PDB file of C-alpha atoms in Angstrom:
ATOM      1  CA  MET A   1      -0.211  -0.056  -0.353  1.00 57.00           C
ATOM      2  CA  VAL A   2       1.274   3.404  -1.165  1.00 64.00           C
ATOM      3  CA  PHE A   3       0.807   6.311   1.170  1.00 67.00           C
ATOM      4  CA  ASP A   4      -0.494   9.084  -0.414  1.00 72.00           C
ATOM      5  CA  PHE A   5       0.700  12.483   1.435  1.00 70.00           C
ATOM      6  CA  ARG A   6      -2.135  14.370  -0.582  1.00 71.00           C
ATOM      7  CA  ARG A   7      -4.724  13.113   1.694  1.00 73.00           C
ATOM      8  CA  PHE A   8      -3.571  16.070   4.242  1.00 67.00           C
ATOM      9  CA  ASP A   9      -4.478  18.703   1.823  1.00 65.00           C
ATOM     10  CA  VAL A  10      -7.306  21.032   3.512  1.00 62.00           C
ATOM     11  CA  TYR A  11      -7.392  22.885   0.279  1.00 66.00           C
ATOM     12  CA  ARG A  12      -9.133  20.834  -2.190  1.00 70.00           C
ATOM     13  CA  LYS A  13      -8.769  21.615  -5.876  1.00 70.00           C
ATOM     14  CA  VAL A  14     -12.081  22.043  -7.558  1.00 70.00           C
ATOM     15  CA  PRO A  15     -11.540  21.112 -11.510  1.00 72.00           C
ATOM     16  CA  LYS A  16     -12.008  24.499 -13.774  1.00 70.00           C
ATOM     17  CA  ASP A  17     -14.621  22.963 -16.040  1.00 65.00           C
ATOM     18  CA  LEU A  18     -16.899  22.348 -13.031  1.00 62.00           C
ATOM     19  CA  THR A  19     -16.694  25.771 -11.936  1.00 70.00           C
ATOM     20  CA  GLN A  20     -18.954  28.584 -13.221  1.00 73.00           C
ATOM     21  CA  PRO A  21     -17.758  32.644 -13.690  1.00 76.00           C
ATOM     22  CA  THR A  22     -20.536  35.196 -13.221  1.00 76.00           C
ATOM     23  CA  THR A  23     -20.484  38.847 -13.646  1.00 79.00           C
ATOM     24  CA  ALA A  24     -21.564  39.411 -10.449  1.00 78.00           C
ATOM     25  CA  GLY A  25     -18.833  37.303  -8.506  1.00 78.00           C
ATOM     26  CA  ALA A  26     -16.226  39.412 -11.144  1.00 82.00           C
ATOM     27  CA  ALA A  27     -17.793  42.422  -9.705  1.00 84.00           C
ATOM     28  CA  ILE A  28     -17.567  41.135  -6.032  1.00 81.00           C
ATOM     29  CA  SER A  29     -14.024  39.794  -6.898  1.00 82.00           C
ATOM     30  CA  ILE A  30     -12.599  43.114  -7.948  1.00 86.00           C
ATOM     31  CA  ALA A  31     -14.462  45.269  -5.214  1.00 86.00           C
ATOM     32  CA  CYS A  32     -12.640  42.585  -2.506  1.00 85.00           C
ATOM     33  CA  SER A  33      -9.173  43.112  -4.038  1.00 85.00           C
ATOM     34  CA  LEU A  34      -9.527  46.993  -3.901  1.00 88.00           C
ATOM     35  CA  PHE A  35     -10.780  46.717  -0.299  1.00 87.00           C
ATOM     36  CA  ILE A  36      -7.794  44.343   0.541  1.00 85.00           C
ATOM     37  CA  PHE A  37      -5.418  46.484  -1.067  1.00 89.00           C
ATOM     38  CA  PHE A  38      -7.059  49.756   1.103  1.00 89.00           C
ATOM     39  CA  LEU A  39      -6.577  47.993   4.380  1.00 86.00           C
ATOM     40  CA  PHE A  40      -3.136  46.625   3.451  1.00 86.00           C
ATOM     41  CA  ILE A  41      -1.694  50.038   2.567  1.00 88.00           C
ATOM     42  CA  SER A  42      -3.779  51.597   6.065  1.00 86.00           C
ATOM     43  CA  GLU A  43      -1.761  48.611   8.245  1.00 83.00           C
ATOM     44  CA  LEU A  44       1.372  48.991   6.755  1.00 84.00           C
ATOM     45  CA  ALA A  45       1.355  52.844   7.381  1.00 83.00           C
ATOM     46  CA  SER A  46       0.185  52.260  10.687  1.00 79.00           C
ATOM     47  CA  PHE A  47       2.993  49.669  11.036  1.00 79.00           C
ATOM     48  CA  ILE A  48       5.691  52.158  10.105  1.00 79.00           C
ATOM     49  CA  THR A  49       4.537  55.381  11.854  1.00 76.00           C
ATOM     50  CA  VAL A  50       6.274  55.440  15.449  1.00 73.00           C
ATOM     51  CA  ASP A  51       3.767  55.674  18.449  1.00 74.00           C
ATOM     52  CA  VAL A  52       4.800  57.518  21.422  1.00 75.00           C
ATOM     53  CA  VAL A  53       3.799  56.427  24.996  1.00 76.00           C
ATOM     54  CA  SER A  54       4.424  58.498  27.931  1.00 76.00           C
ATOM     55  CA  GLU A  55       4.825  57.456  31.778  1.00 82.00           C
ATOM     56  CA  LEU A  56       4.726  59.200  34.944  1.00 79.00           C
ATOM     57  CA  TYR A  57       7.047  58.174  37.755  1.00 79.00           C
ATOM     58  CA  VAL A  58       8.864  59.380  40.605  1.00 81.00           C
ATOM     59  CA  ASP A  59      12.786  59.405  39.973  1.00 72.00           C
ATOM     60  CA  ASP A  60      15.642  61.661  39.166  1.00 68.00           C
ATOM     61  CA  PRO A  61      16.264  60.174  35.685  1.00 64.00           C
ATOM     62  CA  GLN A  62      19.651  61.660  35.144  1.00 65.00           C
ATOM     63  CA  SER A  63      22.725  61.303  37.227  1.00 59.00           C
ATOM     64  CA  GLY A  64      24.620  63.998  38.822  1.00 68.00           C
ATOM     65  CA  ASP A  65      23.225  66.803  40.796  1.00 78.00           C
ATOM     66  CA  ARG A  66      23.287  69.750  38.477  1.00 88.00           C
ATOM     67  CA  ILE A  67      21.058  70.629  35.180  1.00 91.00           C
ATOM     68  CA  PRO A  68      22.258  72.350  32.226  1.00 93.00           C
ATOM     69  CA  VAL A  69      20.728  75.581  30.975  1.00 95.00           C
ATOM     70  CA  TYR A  70      20.809  77.643  27.806  1.00 96.00           C
ATOM     71  CA  LEU A  71      19.596  81.283  27.770  1.00 96.00           C
ATOM     72  CA  ASP A  72      19.032  83.309  24.273  1.00 97.00           C
ATOM     73  CA  ILE A  73      17.489  86.741  25.008  1.00 97.00           C
ATOM     74  CA  SER A  74      17.424  90.063  23.478  1.00 97.00           C
ATOM     75  CA  LEU A  75      17.788  93.572  25.296  1.00 97.00           C
ATOM     76  CA  PRO A  76      17.369  96.082  22.531  1.00 96.00           C
ATOM     77  CA  GLY A  77      17.587  98.862  25.325  1.00 94.00           C
ATOM     78  CA  MET A  78      20.614  97.728  27.026  1.00 95.00           C
ATOM     79  CA  ALA A  79      24.495  98.022  26.287  1.00 95.00           C
ATOM     80  CA  CYS A  80      26.530  94.640  26.368  1.00 94.00           C
ATOM     81  CA  GLU A  81      28.772  96.507  29.103  1.00 94.00           C
ATOM     82  CA  TYR A  82      26.409  96.533  31.326  1.00 95.00           C
ATOM     83  CA  VAL A  83      24.411  93.003  30.731  1.00 95.00           C
ATOM     84  CA  GLY A  84      25.603  89.890  33.486  1.00 94.00           C
ATOM     85  CA  LEU A  85      24.042  87.061  34.787  1.00 95.00           C
ATOM     86  CA  ASP A  86      23.602  85.879  38.103  1.00 95.00           C
ATOM     87  CA  ILE A  87      22.980  82.729  40.028  1.00 95.00           C
ATOM     88  CA  GLN A  88      21.546  81.842  43.372  1.00 95.00           C
ATOM     89  CA  ASP A  89      19.965  78.932  44.975  1.00 94.00           C
ATOM     90  CA  GLU A  90      19.205  77.225  48.608  1.00 92.00           C
ATOM     91  CA  MET A  91      22.798  75.600  48.667  1.00 92.00           C
ATOM     92  CA  GLY A  92      24.264  78.780  49.293  1.00 91.00           C
ATOM     93  CA  ARG A  93      25.391  79.419  45.966  1.00 92.00           C
ATOM     94  CA  HIS A  94      25.842  83.050  44.818  1.00 92.00           C
ATOM     95  CA  GLU A  95      27.462  83.809  41.473  1.00 92.00           C
ATOM     96  CA  VAL A  96      27.449  87.514  40.305  1.00 91.00           C
ATOM     97  CA  GLY A  97      28.320  88.175  36.482  1.00 88.00           C
ATOM     98  CA  LEU A  98      29.070  84.754  35.124  1.00 85.00           C
ATOM     99  CA  VAL A  99      31.223  85.020  32.159  1.00 83.00           C
ATOM    100  CA  ASP A 100      31.837  81.135  31.306  1.00 86.00           C
ATOM    101  CA  ASN A 101      30.216  79.981  28.060  1.00 90.00           C
ATOM    102  CA  THR A 102      28.719  83.861  27.884  1.00 93.00           C
ATOM    103  CA  ASN A 103      28.330  85.881  24.443  1.00 95.00           C
ATOM    104  CA  LYS A 104      27.363  89.515  24.059  1.00 95.00           C
ATOM    105  CA  VAL A 105      26.658  90.946  20.378  1.00 96.00           C
ATOM    106  CA  PRO A 106      25.697  94.480  20.205  1.00 96.00           C
ATOM    107  CA  ILE A 107      22.481  95.423  18.464  1.00 96.00           C
ATOM    108  CA  ASN A 108      20.613  98.548  17.514  1.00 93.00           C
ATOM    109  CA  GLU A 109      24.018 100.362  17.154  1.00 93.00           C
ATOM    110  CA  GLY A 110      25.473  99.515  20.160  1.00 92.00           C
ATOM    111  CA  ALA A 111      22.407 100.188  22.548  1.00 94.00           C
ATOM    112  CA  GLY A 112      21.232  96.967  22.952  1.00 95.00           C
ATOM    113  CA  CYS A 113      22.285  93.580  23.553  1.00 97.00           C
ATOM    114  CA  LEU A 114      22.120  89.868  22.138  1.00 97.00           C
ATOM    115  CA  PHE A 115      23.170  88.223  25.596  1.00 97.00           C
ATOM    116  CA  THR A 116      23.703  83.982  25.498  1.00 97.00           C
ATOM    117  CA  THR A 117      24.898  81.680  28.226  1.00 95.00           C
ATOM    118  CA  SER A 118      25.025  78.435  29.047  1.00 95.00           C
ATOM    119  CA  PHE A 119      25.680  77.141  32.553  1.00 95.00           C
ATOM    120  CA  HIS A 120      24.782  74.581  35.441  1.00 94.00           C
ATOM    121  CA  ILE A 121      22.130  74.802  38.057  1.00 94.00           C
ATOM    122  CA  ASN A 122      21.777  72.737  41.192  1.00 92.00           C
ATOM    123  CA  LYS A 123      18.618  70.500  41.538  1.00 90.00           C
ATOM    124  CA  VAL A 124      17.552  72.531  44.196  1.00 91.00           C
ATOM    125  CA  PRO A 125      15.324  75.658  44.504  1.00 94.00           C
ATOM    126  CA  GLY A 126      16.712  78.954  43.032  1.00 95.00           C
ATOM    127  CA  ASN A 127      17.043  81.498  40.508  1.00 96.00           C
ATOM    128  CA  PHE A 128      19.193  82.983  37.915  1.00 96.00           C
ATOM    129  CA  HIS A 129      18.772  87.019  36.658  1.00 95.00           C
ATOM    130  CA  VAL A 130      20.080  89.029  33.933  1.00 95.00           C
ATOM    131  CA  SER A 131      21.026  92.362  35.542  1.00 94.00           C
ATOM    132  CA  THR A 132      23.567  94.888  35.683  1.00 93.00           C
ATOM    133  CA  HIS A 133      24.709  93.935  39.244  1.00 90.00           C
ATOM    134  CA  SER A 134      28.043  92.641  38.301  1.00 90.00           C
ATOM    135  CA  ALA A 135      28.696  95.823  35.936  1.00 91.00           C
ATOM    136  CA  PRO A 136      31.754  98.696  36.864  1.00 90.00           C
ATOM    137  CA  SER A 137      29.120 101.164  36.447  1.00 91.00           C
ATOM    138  CA  GLN A 138      25.746 101.266  36.215  1.00 90.00           C
ATOM    139  CA  PRO A 139      23.769 102.595  33.030  1.00 91.00           C
ATOM    140  CA  PRO A 140      22.211 105.958  33.443  1.00 89.00           C
ATOM    141  CA  ASN A 141      18.695 104.556  31.706  1.00 89.00           C
ATOM    142  CA  PRO A 142      18.119 101.132  32.661  1.00 92.00           C
ATOM    143  CA  ASP A 143      16.084  99.350  30.279  1.00 94.00           C
ATOM    144  CA  MET A 144      15.460  95.477  30.994  1.00 95.00           C
ATOM    145  CA  THR A 145      12.555  95.330  28.512  1.00 96.00           C
ATOM    146  CA  HIS A 146      13.377  92.257  26.364  1.00 97.00           C
ATOM    147  CA  GLU A 147      12.518  89.129  24.373  1.00 97.00           C
ATOM    148  CA  ILE A 148      13.502  85.424  25.045  1.00 96.00           C
ATOM    149  CA  ARG A 149      14.687  83.862  21.948  1.00 95.00           C
ATOM    150  CA  GLU A 150      14.866  80.360  24.109  1.00 94.00           C
ATOM    151  CA  LEU A 151      15.266  79.323  27.536  1.00 95.00           C
ATOM    152  CA  ARG A 152      15.906  75.658  27.674  1.00 93.00           C
ATOM    153  CA  PHE A 153      16.957  73.308  30.286  1.00 93.00           C
ATOM    154  CA  GLY A 154      19.028  70.010  29.787  1.00 89.00           C
ATOM    155  CA  ASP A 155      19.072  68.272  26.149  1.00 87.00           C
ATOM    156  CA  ARG A 156      17.433  69.500  23.343  1.00 85.00           C
ATOM    157  CA  ILE A 157      15.123  66.750  21.928  1.00 82.00           C
ATOM    158  CA  MET A 158      14.673  66.317  18.405  1.00 72.00           C
ATOM    159  CA  SER A 159      11.776  64.598  17.649  1.00 68.00           C
ATOM    160  CA  ASN A 160       8.238  65.322  15.641  1.00 64.00           C
ATOM    161  CA  ASN A 161       6.488  62.874  18.019  1.00 60.00           C
ATOM    162  CA  ILE A 162       6.125  64.901  21.073  1.00 67.00           C
ATOM    163  CA  LYS A 163       5.419  68.511  21.428  1.00 66.00           C
ATOM    164  CA  ASN A 164       8.083  70.729  22.500  1.00 65.00           C
ATOM    165  CA  ALA A 165       6.522  73.936  23.416  1.00 65.00           C
ATOM    166  CA  ALA A 166       6.861  72.639  26.956  1.00 74.00           C
ATOM    167  CA  LEU A 167      10.548  72.199  26.500  1.00 82.00           C
ATOM    168  CA  ASN A 168      10.897  75.956  25.709  1.00 85.00           C
ATOM    169  CA  SER A 169       7.501  77.211  26.499  1.00 88.00           C
ATOM    170  CA  LEU A 170       9.266  81.156  26.944  1.00 93.00           C
ATOM    171  CA  SER A 171      10.645  81.237  23.386  1.00 91.00           C
ATOM    172  CA  GLY A 172       9.306  84.164  21.660  1.00 92.00           C
ATOM    173  CA  LYS A 173       8.262  85.998  25.022  1.00 94.00           C
ATOM    174  CA  LYS A 174       8.192  89.687  24.597  1.00 95.00           C
ATOM    175  CA  THR A 175       7.894  92.329  27.282  1.00 95.00           C
ATOM    176  CA  LEU A 176       8.879  95.300  24.752  1.00 93.00           C
ATOM    177  CA  GLU A 177       5.893  97.248  25.732  1.00 94.00           C
ATOM    178  CA  LYS A 178       6.667  97.306  29.366  1.00 94.00           C
ATOM    179  CA  HIS A 179       7.983 100.493  31.307  1.00 92.00           C
ATOM    180  CA  ALA A 180      11.798 100.646  30.822  1.00 91.00           C
ATOM    181  CA  LEU A 181      12.241 100.825  34.557  1.00 91.00           C
ATOM    182  CA  SER A 182      10.091  97.485  35.342  1.00 94.00           C
ATOM    183  CA  SER A 183      11.560  94.488  36.844  1.00 94.00           C
ATOM    184  CA  HIS A 184      10.724  91.076  35.404  1.00 96.00           C
ATOM    185  CA  ASP A 185       9.695  87.983  37.271  1.00 96.00           C
ATOM    186  CA  TYR A 186       9.656  84.251  36.007  1.00 97.00           C
ATOM    187  CA  VAL A 187       8.447  81.770  38.278  1.00 96.00           C
ATOM    188  CA  MET A 188       8.781  78.557  36.872  1.00 95.00           C
ATOM    189  CA  LYS A 189       7.997  74.584  37.534  1.00 94.00           C
ATOM    190  CA  ILE A 190      10.464  72.634  36.249  1.00 93.00           C
ATOM    191  CA  VAL A 191       9.613  68.929  35.359  1.00 91.00           C
ATOM    192  CA  PRO A 192      12.288  66.350  34.537  1.00 90.00           C
ATOM    193  CA  THR A 193      11.600  64.728  31.394  1.00 88.00           C
ATOM    194  CA  VAL A 194      13.199  61.613  29.593  1.00 88.00           C
ATOM    195  CA  HIS A 195      12.800  60.826  25.884  1.00 87.00           C
ATOM    196  CA  GLU A 196      13.674  57.390  24.386  1.00 86.00           C
ATOM    197  CA  ASN A 197      13.831  57.258  20.593  1.00 83.00           C
ATOM    198  CA  ILE A 198      12.817  53.804  18.449  1.00 82.00           C
ATOM    199  CA  ASN A 199      16.891  53.098  18.957  1.00 83.00           C
ATOM    200  CA  GLY A 200      17.016  53.209  22.781  1.00 81.00           C
ATOM    201  CA  ASP A 201      18.992  56.522  23.008  1.00 85.00           C
ATOM    202  CA  MET A 202      18.252  58.211  25.846  1.00 85.00           C
ATOM    203  CA  GLN A 203      17.776  62.126  26.262  1.00 86.00           C
ATOM    204  CA  TYR A 204      17.273  64.362  29.394  1.00 88.00           C
ATOM    205  CA  ALA A 205      15.355  67.387  29.002  1.00 89.00           C
ATOM    206  CA  TYR A 206      12.902  69.573  31.536  1.00 91.00           C
ATOM    207  CA  GLN A 207       9.806  71.167  30.651  1.00 90.00           C
ATOM    208  CA  TYR A 208       8.284  73.784  32.745  1.00 93.00           C
ATOM    209  CA  THR A 209       5.533  76.029  32.988  1.00 92.00           C
ATOM    210  CA  SER A 210       6.040  79.657  33.979  1.00 94.00           C
ATOM    211  CA  ALA A 211       4.050  82.439  35.559  1.00 95.00           C
ATOM    212  CA  TYR A 212       5.067  86.017  34.814  1.00 96.00           C
ATOM    213  CA  LYS A 213       4.665  89.723  36.230  1.00 95.00           C
ATOM    214  CA  ASP A 214       6.338  92.676  36.134  1.00 95.00           C
ATOM    215  CA  TYR A 215       6.819  95.930  38.424  1.00 92.00           C
ATOM    216  CA  ILE A 216       8.762  98.735  39.449  1.00 89.00           C
ATOM    217  CA  SER A 217      10.853  98.150  42.584  1.00 82.00           C
ATOM    218  CA  TYR A 218      11.710 100.500  45.265  1.00 78.00           C
ATOM    219  CA  GLY A 219      13.884  99.869  48.285  1.00 68.00           C
ATOM    220  CA  HIS A 220      14.645 102.380  51.259  1.00 64.00           C
ATOM    221  CA  GLY A 221      13.035 105.380  49.256  1.00 60.00           C
ATOM    222  CA  HIS A 222      15.307 104.409  46.449  1.00 72.00           C
ATOM    223  CA  ARG A 223      14.069 102.764  43.202  1.00 75.00           C
ATOM    224  CA  ILE A 224      15.937  99.386  42.748  1.00 83.00           C
ATOM    225  CA  LEU A 225      17.866  99.006  39.466  1.00 89.00           C
ATOM    226  CA  PRO A 226      15.217  96.369  36.973  1.00 93.00           C
ATOM    227  CA  ALA A 227      16.415  92.747  36.270  1.00 95.00           C
ATOM    228  CA  ILE A 228      15.111  89.696  34.946  1.00 96.00           C
ATOM    229  CA  TRP A 229      14.566  87.351  37.217  1.00 96.00           C
ATOM    230  CA  PHE A 230      14.073  83.345  36.580  1.00 97.00           C
ATOM    231  CA  LYS A 231      12.940  81.759  39.493  1.00 96.00           C
ATOM    232  CA  TYR A 232      12.474  77.863  39.447  1.00 96.00           C
ATOM    233  CA  GLU A 233      11.573  74.754  41.515  1.00 94.00           C
ATOM    234  CA  LEU A 234      11.734  71.228  40.479  1.00 91.00           C
ATOM    235  CA  THR A 235       9.063  68.591  40.697  1.00 90.00           C
ATOM    236  CA  PRO A 236       9.290  65.145  41.936  1.00 86.00           C
ATOM    237  CA  ILE A 237       7.348  63.535  38.981  1.00 88.00           C
ATOM    238  CA  THR A 238       9.244  62.797  35.751  1.00 89.00           C
ATOM    239  CA  VAL A 239       7.759  62.215  32.067  1.00 88.00           C
ATOM    240  CA  LYS A 240       8.883  59.451  30.101  1.00 88.00           C
ATOM    241  CA  TYR A 241       8.469  59.348  26.416  1.00 87.00           C
ATOM    242  CA  THR A 242       9.214  56.438  24.797  1.00 86.00           C
ATOM    243  CA  GLU A 243       8.874  55.627  20.887  1.00 83.00           C
ATOM    244  CA  LYS A 244       7.427  52.118  19.916  1.00 82.00           C
ATOM    245  CA  ARG A 245       6.665  50.315  16.904  1.00 79.00           C
ATOM    246  CA  GLN A 246       4.278  47.669  16.220  1.00 79.00           C
ATOM    247  CA  PRO A 247       5.821  44.323  16.152  1.00 81.00           C
ATOM    248  CA  PHE A 248       6.145  42.654  13.247  1.00 81.00           C
ATOM    249  CA  TYR A 249       4.092  39.804  14.230  1.00 82.00           C
ATOM    250  CA  HIS A 250       1.357  42.121  15.008  1.00 80.00           C
ATOM    251  CA  PHE A 251       1.789  43.521  10.987  1.00 80.00           C
ATOM    252  CA  ILE A 252       1.570  39.906   9.632  1.00 86.00           C
ATOM    253  CA  THR A 253      -1.199  38.628  11.761  1.00 86.00           C
ATOM    254  CA  MET A 254      -3.523  41.643  10.714  1.00 86.00           C
ATOM    255  CA  VAL A 255      -2.498  41.483   6.986  1.00 84.00           C
ATOM    256  CA  CYS A 256      -3.508  37.818   7.443  1.00 86.00           C
ATOM    257  CA  ALA A 257      -6.910  38.577   9.328  1.00 87.00           C
ATOM    258  CA  ILE A 258      -7.587  41.531   6.593  1.00 85.00           C
ATOM    259  CA  ILE A 259      -7.356  39.050   3.794  1.00 84.00           C
ATOM    260  CA  GLY A 260      -8.955  36.071   5.036  1.00 84.00           C
ATOM    261  CA  GLY A 261     -11.737  38.241   6.856  1.00 86.00           C
ATOM    262  CA  THR A 262     -12.489  40.066   3.274  1.00 85.00           C
ATOM    263  CA  PHE A 263     -12.598  36.756   1.211  1.00 81.00           C
ATOM    264  CA  THR A 264     -14.775  34.893   3.506  1.00 85.00           C
ATOM    265  CA  VAL A 265     -17.052  37.756   3.679  1.00 84.00           C
ATOM    266  CA  ALA A 266     -16.848  38.107   0.098  1.00 82.00           C
ATOM    267  CA  GLY A 267     -17.816  34.580  -0.559  1.00 82.00           C
ATOM    268  CA  ILE A 268     -20.648  34.837   1.753  1.00 84.00           C
ATOM    269  CA  VAL A 269     -21.743  37.711  -0.117  1.00 83.00           C
ATOM    270  CA  ASP A 270     -21.070  36.127  -3.534  1.00 79.00           C
ATOM    271  CA  SER A 271     -23.064  32.937  -2.581  1.00 81.00           C
ATOM    272  CA  PHE A 272     -25.911  35.169  -1.767  1.00 83.00           C
ATOM    273  CA  VAL A 273     -25.748  36.551  -4.549  1.00 79.00           C
ATOM    274  CA  PHE A 274     -25.610  33.414  -6.861  1.00 77.00           C
ATOM    275  CA  SER A 275     -28.624  31.704  -4.857  1.00 79.00           C
ATOM    276  CA  ALA A 276     -30.707  34.713  -5.296  1.00 80.00           C
ATOM    277  CA  THR A 277     -29.907  35.365  -9.020  1.00 77.00           C
ATOM    278  CA  GLU A 278     -30.724  31.416  -9.550  1.00 73.00           C
ATOM    279  CA  MET A 279     -34.006  31.327  -7.863  1.00 79.00           C
ATOM    280  CA  TYR A 280     -35.097  34.859  -9.869  1.00 74.00           C
ATOM    281  CA  LYS A 281     -33.935  32.969 -12.948  1.00 74.00           C
ATOM    282  CA  LYS A 282     -36.201  29.956 -12.062  1.00 73.00           C
ATOM    283  CA  PHE A 283     -39.152  31.985 -10.983  1.00 72.00           C
ATOM    284  CA  ALA A 284     -39.299  33.740 -14.273  1.00 73.00           C
ATOM    285  CA  LEU A 285     -39.201  30.405 -16.208  1.00 72.00           C
ATOM    286  CA  GLY A 286     -42.647  29.264 -13.883  1.00 68.00           C
ATOM    287  CA  LYS A 287     -39.889  26.623 -12.611  1.00 65.00           C
ATOM    288  CA  LEU A 288     -39.761  27.962  -9.092  1.00 57.00           C
ATOM    289  CA  SER A 289     -42.121  25.524  -7.170  1.00 57.00           C
TER     290      SER A 289
END
């Protein structure tokens, strides 16, 4: 006795001479193919797209006890010779006139200054402020109206999958219409943020929110020279953004489900249409009993 391996074929073939093509069947087949193609393209686009999953946890995501800060600010009414940066915090730090990693570019024919600097702050409440405290002489007509071009904490995250507004929320902030003698206060809540891209690379940044007020300050009967204050406090909550893509097996499973499900439904529809057509033909010929 010869073993016939073909007995395991669950996809038995029907001879072509026993099949009958129909116009309705052709229309259903074409529509079915177009529908499968549309769903396949949609599923492929979903598979290629990188999704971002966010989570919250209580932790310090970055080693070390200092946060890098980058500040780019334009002061159209204050000459560069008077502008400096001071840093204070609750650990007792007090630096006046920071000069490291600081750049000053005169603007408005020397009457103003484009001030950029990068520095580190401790992970405790404190402030840094742009002022004239470190200048050898004070300006005759102080004017701290300004435009913040960029204020960033930590790494610059370059991703189209997350909103960067909170990472640089003061970008474009202008106070040019304020009184020249006004001081400016920005009170900020800083939120540690971790971004892990699809390759597993990590970036550490800090989102922040801010509240603003301006005022003219007096002390001991005299006007106090204006300054731009950035007062900050860190939150204990960390936000993590993780880029993920659907696994390949999920994509294959969905493609099989699309093809199999569409052909099954199309077969049911085709069988119903064929049976209805045959019944109508018999009725028209008077053979329907």
